[in-house]
XYZ file of C-alpha atoms in Angstrom:
692
model
C 22.879 126.334 -113.297
C 19.176 127.929 -113.978
C 16.040 126.004 -112.476
C 15.124 123.178 -114.914
C 11.934 122.447 -112.798
C 9.828 125.302 -111.411
C 9.522 124.807 -107.293
C 6.080 123.702 -107.565
C 6.892 120.718 -109.835
C 9.369 119.188 -107.484
C 8.321 116.260 -105.553
C 10.997 115.218 -102.751
C 9.524 111.712 -101.466
C 10.873 108.545 -99.659
C 10.165 104.792 -99.973
C 9.628 103.297 -96.715
C 8.123 99.993 -95.703
C 8.667 97.278 -93.503
C 11.421 94.837 -94.668
C 10.550 93.025 -98.194
C 7.390 94.826 -98.924
C 8.796 95.429 -102.183
C 10.469 99.420 -101.485
C 13.494 98.793 -103.511
C 11.249 96.994 -106.421
C 8.929 99.892 -106.553
C 11.989 102.026 -106.940
C 13.219 100.230 -109.600
C 9.875 100.236 -111.546
C 9.462 103.990 -111.102
C 13.306 104.444 -112.191
C 12.218 102.223 -115.770
C 8.721 103.911 -116.416
C 10.790 107.325 -115.954
C 13.513 106.606 -118.211
C 15.813 106.768 -116.096
C 17.322 103.432 -116.391
C 17.089 101.589 -119.409
C 16.563 98.117 -117.989
C 14.929 96.734 -115.125
C 16.764 95.849 -111.902
C 16.038 92.954 -109.548
C 16.585 93.042 -106.245
C 16.803 88.809 -106.465
C 19.607 88.983 -109.205
C 21.344 91.957 -107.389
C 20.854 94.046 -110.259
C 19.126 96.694 -108.120
C 20.123 100.154 -109.219
C 19.206 101.573 -105.789
C 20.679 98.661 -103.888
C 24.232 99.511 -105.028
C 26.184 98.165 -101.993
C 28.047 94.910 -102.277
C 26.581 93.675 -99.048
C 23.206 94.642 -100.115
C 23.353 92.813 -103.538
C 24.991 89.695 -101.254
C 22.003 90.049 -98.843
C 19.310 90.877 -101.124
C 17.934 93.458 -98.605
C 18.419 97.653 -98.526
C 20.823 98.596 -96.207
C 21.544 102.361 -96.766
C 19.247 105.078 -97.894
C 19.713 105.704 -101.853
C 18.891 108.723 -103.151
C 18.221 108.949 -107.243
C 16.070 111.696 -109.659
C 13.599 111.304 -112.064
C 10.698 113.177 -114.012
C 7.068 112.426 -114.730
C 4.696 114.645 -116.677
C 7.190 117.333 -116.580
C 7.900 117.207 -112.758
C 11.153 116.506 -111.152
C 10.940 113.888 -108.498
C 13.913 113.091 -106.438
C 13.848 109.725 -104.287
C 15.071 108.468 -101.245
C 14.823 104.284 -100.885
C 15.066 103.419 -97.545
C 15.725 100.062 -95.362
C 13.337 98.041 -94.044
C 15.265 96.594 -91.393
C 14.803 97.948 -87.839
C 18.655 97.538 -87.498
C 19.073 100.639 -89.969
C 15.816 102.669 -88.772
C 18.610 105.655 -88.752
C 18.683 105.450 -92.570
C 14.356 106.258 -92.357
C 14.851 108.761 -89.545
C 17.218 110.984 -91.333
C 15.611 110.820 -94.841
C 12.240 111.875 -93.459
C 13.514 114.883 -91.647
C 14.292 116.345 -95.344
C 12.061 114.678 -97.085
C 8.429 116.300 -98.186
C 6.009 113.139 -98.842
C 6.412 109.721 -98.383
C 5.056 106.500 -100.208
C 4.602 103.845 -97.826
C 4.517 100.127 -99.320
C 2.438 97.420 -97.902
C 2.658 93.593 -98.365
C -0.634 92.476 -99.402
C -0.441 89.494 -97.593
C 0.999 90.573 -94.457
C -0.356 94.137 -94.708
C 0.470 96.545 -91.630
C 3.777 94.507 -89.877
C 6.046 95.541 -87.438
C 8.481 97.863 -88.994
C 5.505 99.435 -91.116
C 4.188 100.897 -87.510
C 7.692 102.066 -86.914
C 8.563 104.089 -90.403
C 4.495 105.145 -89.964
C 5.305 106.829 -86.631
C 8.174 108.334 -87.782
C 6.669 109.941 -90.627
C 3.808 110.930 -88.022
C 6.743 112.475 -86.051
C 8.115 114.603 -88.764
C 4.599 115.455 -89.810
C 5.371 114.216 -93.472
C 2.223 113.767 -95.671
C 2.303 110.292 -97.738
C -0.065 107.968 -99.733
C -0.238 104.239 -99.273
C 0.639 101.567 -102.131
C -0.173 97.796 -101.220
C 2.205 95.683 -103.327
C 1.996 92.441 -104.433
C -1.249 91.935 -105.041
C -0.418 89.117 -107.392
C 0.716 86.647 -104.456
C -1.650 84.002 -102.950
C -3.588 85.491 -99.974
C -3.363 89.097 -101.147
C -6.014 90.558 -99.397
C -6.624 94.532 -100.284
C -9.586 95.358 -98.031
C -7.935 93.712 -95.220
C -4.414 96.037 -95.627
C -7.152 98.923 -95.729
C -8.497 98.204 -92.367
C -5.056 97.119 -91.044
C -3.823 100.838 -91.559
C -7.097 102.355 -90.062
C -6.695 100.006 -87.537
C -2.925 99.761 -86.671
C -2.096 102.851 -87.403
C -4.997 105.003 -86.365
C -4.822 106.840 -90.289
C -7.631 107.615 -92.263
C -6.943 105.296 -95.082
C -9.233 106.366 -98.281
C -9.083 103.605 -101.039
C -8.629 105.704 -104.591
C -7.870 102.299 -106.517
C -9.614 99.176 -106.230
C -7.744 95.726 -107.461
C -9.242 94.236 -110.534
C -8.719 90.569 -110.010
C -7.157 89.411 -107.544
C -3.935 86.678 -106.851
C -2.933 85.271 -109.679
C -6.069 86.847 -111.784
C -4.637 90.319 -110.992
C -4.984 91.906 -113.903
C -4.933 96.012 -113.304
C -6.672 98.717 -111.143
C -10.311 100.108 -111.085
C -9.432 104.241 -110.949
C -12.445 105.356 -108.324
C -11.233 108.973 -108.689
C -11.210 108.459 -112.659
C -14.515 106.345 -112.766
C -12.159 104.203 -115.302
C -10.325 100.717 -115.307
C -6.828 100.236 -116.064
C -5.096 96.623 -117.489
C -1.740 95.968 -117.410
C 0.027 93.203 -119.521
C 2.908 92.774 -117.490
C 5.368 93.338 -120.087
C 8.233 95.763 -118.673
C 7.738 99.252 -120.728
C 4.429 98.292 -122.024
C 1.571 101.192 -121.680
C -1.774 100.631 -119.603
C -4.578 100.339 -121.593
C -7.862 101.770 -120.494
C -10.864 100.207 -120.048
C -14.697 100.623 -118.915
C -15.327 99.415 -115.267
C -16.536 95.725 -115.403
C -19.835 95.163 -114.897
C -19.555 92.738 -111.966
C -17.365 95.728 -109.841
C -19.811 98.350 -110.389
C -21.269 98.224 -107.241
C -18.248 98.019 -105.260
C -16.714 100.868 -107.154
C -19.736 103.035 -106.800
C -19.920 101.987 -102.741
C -16.277 103.103 -102.619
C -16.681 106.316 -104.588
C -19.676 107.745 -102.380
C -17.339 106.460 -99.609
C -14.516 108.445 -100.822
C -16.954 111.706 -101.388
C -18.348 111.432 -97.776
C -14.750 111.258 -96.461
C -13.496 114.300 -98.712
C -16.970 116.424 -97.589
C -16.030 116.255 -93.987
C -12.149 118.518 -95.111
C -13.755 120.553 -98.074
C -16.520 122.729 -98.157
C -17.013 122.870 -101.545
C -17.228 119.231 -102.173
C -19.141 119.132 -98.821
C -21.843 121.260 -100.509
C -21.970 119.401 -104.001
C -22.519 116.178 -101.991
C -25.568 117.687 -99.763
C -27.258 119.336 -103.099
C -26.949 115.559 -104.821
C -24.553 117.217 -107.866
C -22.159 115.076 -109.737
C -18.602 115.768 -108.983
C -16.300 115.789 -111.350
C -12.253 113.973 -111.213
C -10.681 117.575 -111.301
C -12.702 118.538 -108.172
C -12.135 115.384 -106.403
C -8.191 115.465 -107.229
C -8.275 119.041 -106.070
C -9.873 118.162 -102.757
C -7.698 114.675 -102.082
C -4.669 116.747 -102.553
C -5.496 119.590 -99.640
C -6.444 116.617 -97.539
C -3.183 114.757 -97.822
C -0.948 117.722 -97.848
C -2.924 118.595 -94.410
C -2.243 114.976 -93.286
C -5.978 114.659 -92.979
C -6.301 111.544 -94.945
C -4.365 108.763 -96.537
C -5.118 107.727 -100.140
C -4.280 104.077 -101.179
C -3.575 102.537 -104.340
C -2.454 98.900 -105.203
C -0.080 97.255 -107.842
C 2.492 94.707 -108.151
C 5.767 96.216 -108.845
C 7.419 92.709 -109.616
C 4.976 92.167 -112.541
C 4.948 95.559 -113.301
C 1.504 96.771 -112.734
C 0.076 99.862 -110.986
C 3.278 101.956 -111.577
C 2.231 104.665 -114.078
C -0.711 105.349 -111.582
C 1.445 105.647 -108.897
C 3.918 107.863 -109.994
C 0.632 110.267 -111.278
C -0.334 109.906 -107.649
C 2.750 111.291 -106.679
C 2.523 114.111 -108.595
C -1.238 114.570 -108.084
C -1.512 114.388 -104.144
C 2.427 114.566 -102.596
C 3.560 118.261 -101.915
C 6.113 120.291 -103.487
C 8.527 122.326 -101.220
C 6.089 125.546 -101.873
C 3.247 123.106 -99.969
C 5.242 122.209 -96.940
C 5.751 124.916 -94.012
C 8.696 127.002 -94.824
C 11.776 125.822 -92.530
C 12.088 127.585 -89.345
C 15.732 127.459 -87.091
C 17.504 129.323 -83.930
C 19.232 132.584 -85.137
C 22.848 132.157 -83.317
C 23.382 136.065 -82.773
C 19.767 136.361 -80.712
C 19.005 133.178 -79.899
C 14.978 133.725 -81.402
C 13.043 131.818 -84.129
C 13.721 132.881 -87.469
C 11.932 131.529 -90.788
C 13.579 131.100 -94.330
C 11.044 131.429 -97.056
C 11.346 128.798 -99.454
C 12.295 130.465 -102.523
C 15.612 130.711 -104.324
C 16.137 134.225 -104.007
C 16.063 133.665 -99.937
C 19.391 133.661 -97.752
C 20.699 130.257 -98.241
C 20.026 127.319 -95.656
C 20.664 123.703 -96.173
C 20.614 120.597 -93.744
C 23.360 117.846 -94.047
C 21.755 114.530 -93.728
C 23.773 112.027 -94.589
C 27.593 111.383 -94.955
C 29.304 108.807 -96.895
C 32.685 107.939 -97.813
C 32.819 107.060 -101.456
C 35.738 104.994 -103.141
C 36.469 107.201 -106.189
C 35.392 110.750 -105.314
C 35.841 110.482 -101.210
C 33.690 112.164 -98.424
C 29.979 112.862 -99.850
C 27.746 114.784 -97.616
C 24.075 115.002 -98.643
C 22.451 117.888 -98.202
C 18.999 119.400 -98.457
C 18.350 123.085 -99.655
C 15.797 124.534 -97.889
C 16.273 128.251 -99.325
C 18.796 130.038 -101.443
C 21.120 128.737 -103.898
C 24.556 127.014 -103.151
C 27.136 127.065 -105.887
C 30.390 125.231 -106.795
C 33.308 126.235 -105.645
C 32.161 129.056 -103.158
C 32.123 129.227 -99.026
C 29.145 127.873 -96.778
C 29.138 128.723 -92.901
C 28.792 125.636 -91.072
C 26.534 126.968 -88.033
C 26.444 124.030 -86.082
C 29.825 124.247 -85.557
C 31.074 127.935 -86.220
C 33.335 127.128 -89.128
C 33.578 128.114 -93.017
C 33.363 125.223 -95.264
C 34.747 125.206 -98.941
C 31.894 123.792 -101.596
C 34.672 121.727 -103.894
C 31.701 120.126 -106.398
C 28.075 119.564 -106.266
C 26.646 116.332 -107.436
C 23.057 114.977 -107.927
C 23.008 111.491 -107.158
C 21.332 108.153 -109.108
C 22.245 105.666 -106.121
C 26.281 105.332 -106.513
C 26.220 107.321 -110.057
C 26.972 110.883 -109.746
C 25.968 113.888 -112.266
C 27.971 117.145 -111.622
C 25.991 120.154 -111.438
C 27.319 123.690 -111.105
C 24.668 125.308 -108.717
C 22.105 123.937 -106.080
C 18.638 125.517 -105.534
C 15.614 125.661 -103.176
C 14.420 121.930 -102.854
C 17.189 120.324 -104.294
C 18.579 117.036 -103.084
C 22.204 117.001 -103.553
C 25.739 116.135 -102.381
C 28.698 118.007 -101.911
C 32.545 117.010 -101.873
C 34.584 119.415 -100.072
C 33.122 119.883 -96.455
C 35.628 118.539 -94.088
C 33.860 119.347 -91.181
C 30.710 119.014 -91.515
C 28.574 115.595 -90.243
C 24.828 114.292 -89.784
C 22.464 117.109 -88.066
C 24.868 119.853 -88.999
C 23.065 122.953 -90.615
C 24.946 125.127 -93.671
C 24.075 128.867 -94.228
C 25.064 132.063 -95.417
C 26.928 133.614 -92.700
C 25.781 137.394 -92.801
C 22.457 135.446 -91.175
C 23.706 132.411 -89.733
C 21.136 130.021 -88.225
C 20.846 126.515 -86.810
C 18.059 124.014 -88.226
C 16.638 121.366 -86.157
C 18.639 118.797 -86.004
C 18.203 114.937 -86.059
C 17.296 112.718 -83.635
C 18.871 109.066 -83.759
C 18.394 106.045 -80.916
C 21.170 104.987 -79.036
C 23.267 101.454 -79.832
C 22.327 98.334 -77.757
C 24.709 96.231 -79.087
C 28.241 95.828 -78.644
C 31.264 93.652 -79.916
C 34.941 93.683 -79.129
C 37.174 94.046 -82.305
C 40.667 93.748 -82.345
C 43.575 94.309 -85.578
C 45.190 91.401 -86.644
C 48.569 92.978 -87.357
C 50.530 96.469 -86.590
C 49.414 97.359 -90.174
C 45.547 96.293 -89.551
C 45.848 98.637 -86.539
C 46.153 102.117 -88.432
C 43.865 100.873 -91.295
C 41.156 100.179 -88.991
C 41.637 103.465 -86.992
C 40.849 104.877 -90.464
C 38.140 102.726 -91.516
C 35.980 102.700 -88.103
C 36.265 106.614 -88.133
C 34.885 106.630 -91.930
C 31.814 103.994 -90.937
C 31.353 106.333 -87.705
C 31.283 109.290 -89.978
C 28.755 107.979 -92.074
C 26.022 106.124 -89.686
C 25.369 108.252 -86.405
C 24.278 104.926 -84.469
C 27.428 103.170 -84.562
C 29.891 104.012 -81.738
C 33.755 103.236 -81.189
C 35.139 103.445 -77.792
C 38.477 102.565 -76.745
C 38.738 100.537 -73.473
C 41.825 101.414 -71.474
C 41.388 98.327 -68.745
C 41.047 95.655 -71.608
C 43.038 97.053 -74.320
C 40.358 96.550 -76.847
C 38.253 98.861 -79.195
C 34.841 98.300 -78.657
C 32.054 99.061 -81.641
C 28.486 99.478 -80.921
C 25.015 99.093 -83.087
C 21.412 98.974 -83.208
C 21.554 94.703 -83.872
C 23.105 91.835 -84.355
C 22.538 92.672 -88.433
C 23.868 96.209 -88.124
C 26.823 94.992 -86.565
C 27.240 92.033 -89.105
C 27.057 94.381 -92.011
C 29.480 97.154 -90.715
C 32.536 93.872 -89.947
C 31.986 93.053 -93.111
C 32.630 96.471 -94.624
C 34.949 96.778 -92.366
C 36.987 93.296 -93.621
C 35.994 93.366 -97.468
C 35.587 96.807 -98.422
C 38.221 98.543 -96.364
C 40.520 95.375 -96.497
C 41.378 95.438 -92.691
C 42.333 92.075 -91.068
C 40.935 91.905 -87.608
C 39.399 89.652 -85.310
C 35.656 90.330 -83.570
C 34.424 89.003 -80.513
C 30.988 87.721 -79.447
C 27.900 90.329 -79.214
C 27.456 92.190 -76.133
C 24.394 94.332 -74.748
C 25.549 97.723 -73.862
C 24.257 97.649 -69.927
C 23.540 100.803 -68.013
C 23.065 101.990 -64.638
C 21.069 104.372 -62.393
C 19.978 105.772 -59.455
C 16.690 105.011 -57.465
C 17.005 107.512 -54.345
C 18.896 110.835 -53.558
C 22.159 111.006 -51.956
C 24.820 113.392 -51.087
C 28.331 113.202 -50.704
C 31.501 114.653 -50.246
C 34.709 114.947 -52.708
C 38.243 116.322 -51.497
C 41.407 116.351 -53.564
C 44.552 117.584 -51.343
C 48.170 116.796 -52.629
C 50.892 118.605 -50.985
C 54.168 118.640 -52.898
C 57.063 121.019 -52.314
C 55.889 124.041 -54.319
C 52.208 124.227 -55.377
C 49.724 121.881 -54.134
C 46.234 120.828 -54.844
C 43.185 121.259 -53.390
C 39.688 121.116 -54.353
C 36.841 120.249 -52.222
C 33.042 120.016 -53.223
C 29.808 118.984 -52.007
C 27.126 117.598 -53.954
C 23.677 115.677 -54.561
C 22.452 112.966 -57.256
C 18.567 112.958 -57.793
C 17.240 110.146 -60.078
C 15.379 111.025 -63.341
C 12.469 109.626 -64.869
C 13.413 107.651 -68.107
C 14.710 109.245 -70.607
C 15.966 112.394 -68.561
C 19.745 112.026 -69.649
C 21.940 114.151 -67.541
C 21.817 117.387 -65.615
C 24.327 119.232 -64.112
C 22.976 122.023 -61.499
C 24.836 124.832 -60.023
C 23.734 125.849 -56.766
C 26.820 127.125 -55.055
C 25.929 130.430 -52.986
C 28.147 133.565 -51.952
C 31.614 132.221 -54.617
C 32.109 129.413 -52.068
C 33.868 127.694 -55.484
C 34.977 129.701 -58.288
C 32.714 129.753 -61.836
C 36.156 128.139 -63.519
C 36.400 125.265 -60.974
C 32.481 124.496 -61.103
C 32.828 123.955 -65.026
C 35.936 121.931 -63.945
C 33.845 119.678 -61.466
C 31.477 119.205 -63.733
C 33.490 117.996 -66.421
C 35.092 115.567 -63.727
C 31.307 114.365 -62.841
C 30.298 113.629 -66.381
C 33.730 111.559 -66.792
C 33.252 109.585 -63.914
C 29.717 108.603 -64.800
C 30.763 106.857 -68.219
C 31.936 103.793 -65.619
C 29.104 103.000 -62.938
C 29.840 101.584 -59.412
C 28.013 98.419 -60.107
C 29.663 97.046 -63.302
C 31.547 99.874 -64.687
C 28.603 100.735 -67.177
C 27.562 104.714 -68.056
C 25.071 106.031 -65.510
C 22.126 107.157 -66.696
C 18.869 109.467 -66.101
C 20.653 111.243 -63.342
C 20.524 115.085 -61.806
C 23.901 116.125 -60.450
C 23.538 119.308 -57.963
C 26.493 120.879 -57.150
C 25.728 122.888 -53.646
C 29.043 123.973 -51.647
C 32.518 123.156 -51.281
C 35.616 125.353 -50.808
C 38.801 126.246 -52.376
C 42.521 127.299 -51.857
C 43.750 130.922 -53.297
C 47.012 129.464 -54.368
C 46.522 125.665 -54.500
C 43.117 125.624 -56.160
C 43.386 124.605 -59.746
C 41.152 122.997 -62.437
C 42.506 119.412 -62.268
C 42.107 119.543 -58.123
C 38.271 120.434 -58.695
C 37.837 117.959 -61.412
C 39.143 114.774 -59.570
C 37.226 116.246 -56.337
C 33.936 115.945 -58.590
C 34.773 112.577 -59.887
C 35.162 111.316 -56.228
C 32.323 113.134 -55.043
C 29.472 111.403 -57.990
C 31.564 108.273 -57.424
C 30.904 107.915 -53.731
C 26.809 109.648 -53.939
C 25.954 106.869 -56.523
C 27.317 104.330 -54.289
C 24.954 105.519 -52.022
C 22.174 105.831 -54.312
C 21.220 102.475 -54.485
C 22.255 102.046 -57.835
C 20.733 99.382 -60.046
C 21.624 97.945 -63.428
C 19.604 98.525 -66.147
C 19.055 96.184 -69.245
C 17.664 97.014 -73.135
C 14.801 95.472 -73.732
C 13.161 94.771 -77.261
C 10.034 94.958 -78.455
C 9.507 91.276 -80.015
C 7.224 90.622 -82.832
C 7.070 86.868 -83.965
C 4.941 85.715 -87.025
C 4.253 82.304 -87.087
C 1.899 79.013 -88.381
C -0.890 78.694 -85.360
C 0.426 74.718 -84.858
C 3.769 76.281 -83.369
C 2.411 78.678 -81.220
C 2.974 76.544 -77.707
C 6.376 75.820 -78.844
C 7.084 79.424 -79.294
C 5.299 80.456 -76.261
C 7.242 78.502 -73.886
C 10.564 79.547 -75.710
C 10.017 82.968 -75.344
C 8.779 82.898 -71.417
C 11.933 80.537 -70.837
C 13.869 83.842 -72.358
C 12.549 85.928 -69.750
C 9.869 87.385 -72.490
C 6.760 89.261 -71.702
C 4.122 88.345 -73.760
C 1.612 91.334 -74.765
C -0.554 89.929 -76.946
C -1.377 87.332 -79.376
C -3.700 87.532 -82.710
C -4.475 85.230 -85.257
C -4.092 86.328 -88.795
C -4.248 84.986 -92.575
C -4.679 81.450 -93.440
C -3.822 80.005 -90.355
C -0.726 82.470 -89.358
C -1.075 84.408 -85.849
C 1.181 87.119 -84.180
C 2.854 86.816 -80.952
C 4.120 90.057 -79.387
C 5.952 90.474 -76.427
C 9.221 92.248 -74.642
C 12.164 90.300 -73.928
C 15.395 91.880 -73.085
C 18.148 91.968 -75.658
C 20.529 89.311 -73.537
C 18.176 86.736 -74.253
C 17.779 86.984 -78.130
C 21.350 86.106 -79.370
C 20.406 83.615 -81.668
C 16.652 83.215 -81.749
C 16.806 83.405 -85.585
C 18.070 80.066 -85.513
C 16.016 78.625 -82.707
C 12.775 80.297 -84.307
C 13.416 78.540 -87.722
C 14.271 75.196 -85.868
C 11.002 75.299 -83.811
C 8.623 76.027 -86.842
C 10.461 74.207 -89.600
C 11.563 77.652 -91.413
C 8.268 79.042 -91.542
C 8.588 81.490 -88.697
C 9.196 85.229 -89.106
C 10.150 88.138 -86.767
C 11.311 91.333 -86.554
C 12.365 93.377 -83.534
C 12.896 96.663 -82.075
C 14.187 98.657 -78.967
C 11.640 99.439 -76.799
C 13.248 100.714 -73.324
C 15.776 100.046 -70.537
C 14.408 98.291 -67.726
C 16.060 97.470 -64.544
C 17.889 93.646 -64.449
C 16.268 91.066 -61.892
C 18.455 90.660 -58.818
C 19.245 87.178 -59.120
C 20.506 87.949 -62.879
C 22.760 91.346 -61.855
C 25.888 89.433 -60.895
C 25.491 87.046 -63.852
C 24.557 89.220 -66.592
C 27.046 91.615 -65.681
C 30.059 88.790 -65.454
C 28.697 87.426 -69.145
C 28.744 91.146 -70.618
C 31.932 91.932 -69.440
C 33.636 88.771 -71.086
């Protein structure tokens, strides 16, 4: 298939925001106004194109990132609509990894909310240029100026309004285009065109002031604008657009637009801004990877003629076509029916079919080009974060980092038939979601599943029961505790067995050293003089790793520790990998027991939005849950925001408590912060509770 759009006319963007800011509604209007759908989908009615999963329709929220494609002004726009709930932050993470630009949606009343900050910082990490769309300008309490101030203060961004609202709340009827110097009115009828009008006299002063501020901010980054400004020349709209585009692509400013997606106001100008200000694949730096043969960094040019490279960023089990692997094409071309080399796993894969996705609808294509986002069928051993490339010049692209799961539940099949179905279903779910883990506990005989929060696990369990038709009993949520050490310690491990013929002999000395938080695990070989042969050192390391999966305090995994193997001995005949594996396991357990081990619990950052009259009750409840209040802010309309750190173990059922204490008017959001030591008086109680 030949390229239908030149590369400079391709936009790969993500719609990102806090939950309920209106991301999916914005995406639905974009699809409608670009002609991709003939009917406007509504989230509340369960008819949204992008929220196609049954769980999404029932709950009215986005759970999985959905990809679609549309065109506007002879540009191809590939869109990924991402979830807003913190439990599904992995979907945002992997989407931002492969996107070139982003549209960040804010609620005109709530402004910058908790998850808004999280997704913004994720975009910062991947250096994704973005524009902001302040949605719901028709709501009571909508405040455009306040939202712009919050973007600057909370997100430390250089927010530059390129539109002003025409009216507010019930009287919101359109936008003033600061760049073009005109106003657009919308009648709210789906499919109708905006009406161009002159800027009302009552808004002229505000428009002139904002245009002056826009020019001054652009002059800081653009020499041509600065010279024209200093010489007092009138700057035309095309010059402003060019300067705006340059500054946006360089992440120096963030253009801010406004509208009401639900009322069909402001969508066409938003589409114009996506085309005018967000990058094409040619505007972002070429992808860099590591050459698997030389270990050196290599660059793949953004061109159809370059060597093929692509990143797998999502896996989906489709009930109709089977396993789908979503790919971002960074360079070269890929044809259906050909082979690709998975450099992450060093194996060849066959590309069966290639699809362009429209949420859960599929359009088959023969060839994928540079800059495309496609789904492939037939990749059996390719997983999230893997690199596909040309086998003649293999490279590995930067993978995707995901947070560790913090909550677990036990799940048991009801019948023998359900046992087999459950194993298959859990494998498919874990394949799709890198933050979902499945482990089998040998001691209890239970299967334990872990995720990012109560909602995350609830959705996965419901999918297991309804989508995969598995009969299962589910236990109560359990916190994913961890163990670590506080001081260095040394220990000896000796494994000797004699039983006629060859015996078993393994003997090691090692030291454990605490690492700073997030240090992970390090195994260091400092054996000198060949005291232990190399193969047995590897076996010792394997034994150490296995032993660390169950700590000495309560059997939780040990983290943030360095293990140094510095001496030992072996027997010419009796030593074996098994003996040294056992010796390593015994030694590290003994050393950890001496190193003053402590129990760690996940601590969450909680943000509660409540009417001010309930503040005393809420603070008292948070304090009783071992919450540490960080800040209290007064907000709009008598509302206040309480930010605190709270142990995950104390948050179960908090939604119900908050509703009862605030007469149903309070809301909260929560995200993982860090692991912290469990207070001494609670160690025994917490460990017993979690082990049940």
